[in-house]
Coordinates of C-alpha atoms in Angstrom, one line a residue:
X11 CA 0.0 0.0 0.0
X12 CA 1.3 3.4 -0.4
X13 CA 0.0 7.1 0.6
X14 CA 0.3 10.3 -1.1
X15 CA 0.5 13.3 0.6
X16 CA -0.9 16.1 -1.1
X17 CA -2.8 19.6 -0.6
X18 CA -6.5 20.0 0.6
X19 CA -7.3 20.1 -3.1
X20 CA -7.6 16.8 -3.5
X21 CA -11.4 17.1 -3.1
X22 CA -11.4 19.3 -6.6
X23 CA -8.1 16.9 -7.9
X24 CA -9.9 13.9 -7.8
X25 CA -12.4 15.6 -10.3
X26 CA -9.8 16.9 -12.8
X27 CA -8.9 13.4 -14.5
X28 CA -10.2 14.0 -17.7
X29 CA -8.7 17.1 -18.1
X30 CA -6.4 18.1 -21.6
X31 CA -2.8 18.3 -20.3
X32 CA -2.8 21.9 -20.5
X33 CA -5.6 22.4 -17.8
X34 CA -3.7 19.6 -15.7
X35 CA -0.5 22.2 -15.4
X36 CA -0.5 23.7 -11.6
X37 CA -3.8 21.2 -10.5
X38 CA -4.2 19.4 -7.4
X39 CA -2.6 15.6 -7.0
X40 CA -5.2 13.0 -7.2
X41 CA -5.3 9.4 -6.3
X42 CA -7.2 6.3 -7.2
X43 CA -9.1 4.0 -4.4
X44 CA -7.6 1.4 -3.3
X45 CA -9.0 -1.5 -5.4
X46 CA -8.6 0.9 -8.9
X47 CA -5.5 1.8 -11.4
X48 CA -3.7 5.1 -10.8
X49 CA -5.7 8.2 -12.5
X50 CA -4.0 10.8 -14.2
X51 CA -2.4 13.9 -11.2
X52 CA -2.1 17.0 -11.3
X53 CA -0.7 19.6 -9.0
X54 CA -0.7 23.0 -7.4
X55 CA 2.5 23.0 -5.5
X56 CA 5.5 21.8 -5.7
X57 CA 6.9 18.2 -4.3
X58 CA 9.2 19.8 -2.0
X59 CA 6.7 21.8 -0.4
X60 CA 4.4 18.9 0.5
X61 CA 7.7 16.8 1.6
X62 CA 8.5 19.9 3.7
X63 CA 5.2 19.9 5.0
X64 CA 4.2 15.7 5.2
X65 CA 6.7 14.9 8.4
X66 CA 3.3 13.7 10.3
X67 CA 1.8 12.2 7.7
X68 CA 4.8 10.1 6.4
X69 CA 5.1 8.7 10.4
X70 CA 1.4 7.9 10.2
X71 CA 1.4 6.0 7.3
X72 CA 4.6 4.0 7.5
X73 CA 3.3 2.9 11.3
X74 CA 0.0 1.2 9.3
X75 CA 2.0 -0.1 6.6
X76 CA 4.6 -1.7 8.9
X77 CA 1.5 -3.9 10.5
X78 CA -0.3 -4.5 7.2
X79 CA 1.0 -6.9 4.2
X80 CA 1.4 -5.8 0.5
X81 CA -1.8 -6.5 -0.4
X82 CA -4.0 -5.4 2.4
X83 CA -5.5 -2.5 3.2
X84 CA -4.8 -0.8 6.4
X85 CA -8.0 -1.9 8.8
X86 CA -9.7 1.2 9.5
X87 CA -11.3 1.4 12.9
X88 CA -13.0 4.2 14.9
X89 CA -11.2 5.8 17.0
X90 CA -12.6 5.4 20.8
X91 CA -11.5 8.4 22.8
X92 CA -13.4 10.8 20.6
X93 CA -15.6 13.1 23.1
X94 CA -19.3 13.0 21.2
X95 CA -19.2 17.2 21.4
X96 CA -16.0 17.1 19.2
X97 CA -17.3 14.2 16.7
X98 CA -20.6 16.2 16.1
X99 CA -18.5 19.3 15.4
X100 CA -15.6 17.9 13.0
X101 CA -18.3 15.8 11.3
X102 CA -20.6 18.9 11.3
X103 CA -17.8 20.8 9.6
X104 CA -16.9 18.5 7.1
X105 CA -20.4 18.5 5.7
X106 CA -19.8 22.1 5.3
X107 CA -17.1 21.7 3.3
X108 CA -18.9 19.3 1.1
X109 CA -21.6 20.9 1.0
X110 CA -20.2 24.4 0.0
X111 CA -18.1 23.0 -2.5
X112 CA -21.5 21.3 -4.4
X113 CA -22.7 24.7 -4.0
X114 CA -20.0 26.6 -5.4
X115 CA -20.0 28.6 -2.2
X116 CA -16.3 29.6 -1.6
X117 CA -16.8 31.6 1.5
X118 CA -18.3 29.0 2.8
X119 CA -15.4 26.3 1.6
X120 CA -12.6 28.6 3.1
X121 CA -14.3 29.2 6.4
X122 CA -13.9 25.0 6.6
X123 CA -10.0 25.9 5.5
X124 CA -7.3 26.7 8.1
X125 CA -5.6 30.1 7.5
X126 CA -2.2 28.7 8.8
X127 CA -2.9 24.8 6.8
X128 CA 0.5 22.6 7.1
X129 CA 0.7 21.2 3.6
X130 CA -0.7 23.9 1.0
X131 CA -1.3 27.8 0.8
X132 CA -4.5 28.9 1.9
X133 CA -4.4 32.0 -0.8
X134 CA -3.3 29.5 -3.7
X135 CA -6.4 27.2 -2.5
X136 CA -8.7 29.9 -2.6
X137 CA -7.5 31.1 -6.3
X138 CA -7.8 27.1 -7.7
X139 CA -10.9 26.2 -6.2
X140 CA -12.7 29.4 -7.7
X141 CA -11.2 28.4 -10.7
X142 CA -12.8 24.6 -10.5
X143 CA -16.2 26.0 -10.0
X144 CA -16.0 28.1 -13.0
X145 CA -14.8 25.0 -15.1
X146 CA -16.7 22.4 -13.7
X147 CA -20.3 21.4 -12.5
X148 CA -19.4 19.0 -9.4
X149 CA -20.5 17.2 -6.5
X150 CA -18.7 15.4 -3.7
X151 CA -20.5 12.4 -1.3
X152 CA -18.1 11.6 1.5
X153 CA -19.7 7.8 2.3
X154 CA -19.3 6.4 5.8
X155 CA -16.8 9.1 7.4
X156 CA -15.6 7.8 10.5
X157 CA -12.8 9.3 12.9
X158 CA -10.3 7.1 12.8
X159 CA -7.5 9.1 15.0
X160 CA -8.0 12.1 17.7
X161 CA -5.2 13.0 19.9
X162 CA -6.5 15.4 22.9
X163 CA -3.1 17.1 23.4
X164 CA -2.9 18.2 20.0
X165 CA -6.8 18.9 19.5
X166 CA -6.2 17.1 16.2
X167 CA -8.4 14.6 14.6
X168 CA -8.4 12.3 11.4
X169 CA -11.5 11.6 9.5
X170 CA -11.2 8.6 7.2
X171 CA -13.8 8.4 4.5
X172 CA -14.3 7.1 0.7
X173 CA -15.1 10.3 -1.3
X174 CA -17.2 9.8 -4.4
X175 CA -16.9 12.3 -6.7
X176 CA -18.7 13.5 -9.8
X177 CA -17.4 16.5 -12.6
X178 CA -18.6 18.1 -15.9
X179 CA -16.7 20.1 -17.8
X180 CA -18.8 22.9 -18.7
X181 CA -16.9 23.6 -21.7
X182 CA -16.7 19.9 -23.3
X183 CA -19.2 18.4 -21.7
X184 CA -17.0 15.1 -20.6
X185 CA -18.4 13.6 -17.7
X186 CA -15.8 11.7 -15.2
X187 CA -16.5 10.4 -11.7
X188 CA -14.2 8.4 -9.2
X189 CA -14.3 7.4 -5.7
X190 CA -10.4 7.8 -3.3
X191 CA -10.1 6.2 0.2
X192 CA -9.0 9.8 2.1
X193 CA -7.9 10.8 5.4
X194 CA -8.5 14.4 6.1
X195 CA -6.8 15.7 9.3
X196 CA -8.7 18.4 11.0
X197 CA -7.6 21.0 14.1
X198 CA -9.2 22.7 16.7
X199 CA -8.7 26.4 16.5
X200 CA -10.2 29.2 18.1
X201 CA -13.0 29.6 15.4
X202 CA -13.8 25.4 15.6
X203 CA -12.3 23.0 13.7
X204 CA -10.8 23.9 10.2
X205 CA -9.1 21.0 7.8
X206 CA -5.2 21.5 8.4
X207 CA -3.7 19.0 6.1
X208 CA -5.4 15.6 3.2
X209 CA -3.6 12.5 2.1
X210 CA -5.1 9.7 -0.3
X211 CA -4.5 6.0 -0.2
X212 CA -4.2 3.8 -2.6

């Protein structure tokens, strides 16, 4: 199994497979699920930034691969020490985010965004993801999210979840629609909980 660390744009990346090469320049990284082949990527920043910025993420993911073999999947349980306040309010938030983007609401997708994220740039984010809504008619269904890690000390929390996606280009009409096995990471600032950090496994 292996993980890719990306930028929070993975929820618009994941959309952009059918793209010409041209509109794939400076997109988001996507990834298949994990029983797929490999979709065409794209990115918005650059490798080294999102090495710089995947120290946790890296940790994370080789701990579950060292337990798991080639060919399984890493088991994904709930995690147990969630306090039910904090599950309804990351869960509440992430259907915010979802729901804003099916909107085209980007106020309302940036007030889900961290200001200070860990592996992208919240200004760059905002400037791509206005820039999908004008290209694209699309809609996300996150299906069975589940917290999966919440560390108290940190007020940091990962939401595992398989997140269908559907697109149309506006312009060409080409349909595409895929479903990636995510973890979003979440943190608890002092406006609530905003999405830090996104990684796809495949």
């Amino acid at each position: 199994m292996t993980y890719k660390w990306i930028t929070a744009l993975l929820l618009t990346g994941t959309l952009l497979a059918g793209c010409s090469d041209d509109e794939q320049d400076g997109a988001a990284n996507s990834a298949s699920d994990g029983e797929s082949a490999n979709t065409t990527t794209q990115e918005t920043h650059t490798a080294s930034d999102e090495r710089k910025n995947a120290t946790t993420a890296d940790e994370e993911s080789n701990s579950m691969e060292e337990s798991n073999t080639k060919t399984e999947k890493v088991p994904i349980e709930e995690a147990g020490n969630v306090p039910a306040e904090e599950k309804t309010a990351i869960l509440t938030m992430l259907d915010k985010q979802v729901e804003s983007f099916n909107n085209k609401d980007i106020d309302g997708y940036m007030s889900t965004i961290s200001e200070t994220p860990e592996s992208f740039d919240y200004t760059e984010e905002k400037l791509y993801v206005q820039k999908v809504f004008e290209t694209f008619n699309a809609s996300m269904t996150p299906l069975n999210p589940m917290i999966i890690k919440y560390d108290e000390e940190t007020k940091t929390a990962n939401v595992f979840m398989n997140m269908k996606s559907k697109s149309k280009d506006v312009s060409t009409g080409k349909e595409v629609s895929q479903t990636t096995r995510q973890i979003m990471v979440f943190q608890k600032e002092e406006a609530g909980w905003k999405q830090i950090s996104l990684f796809a496994m495949e």
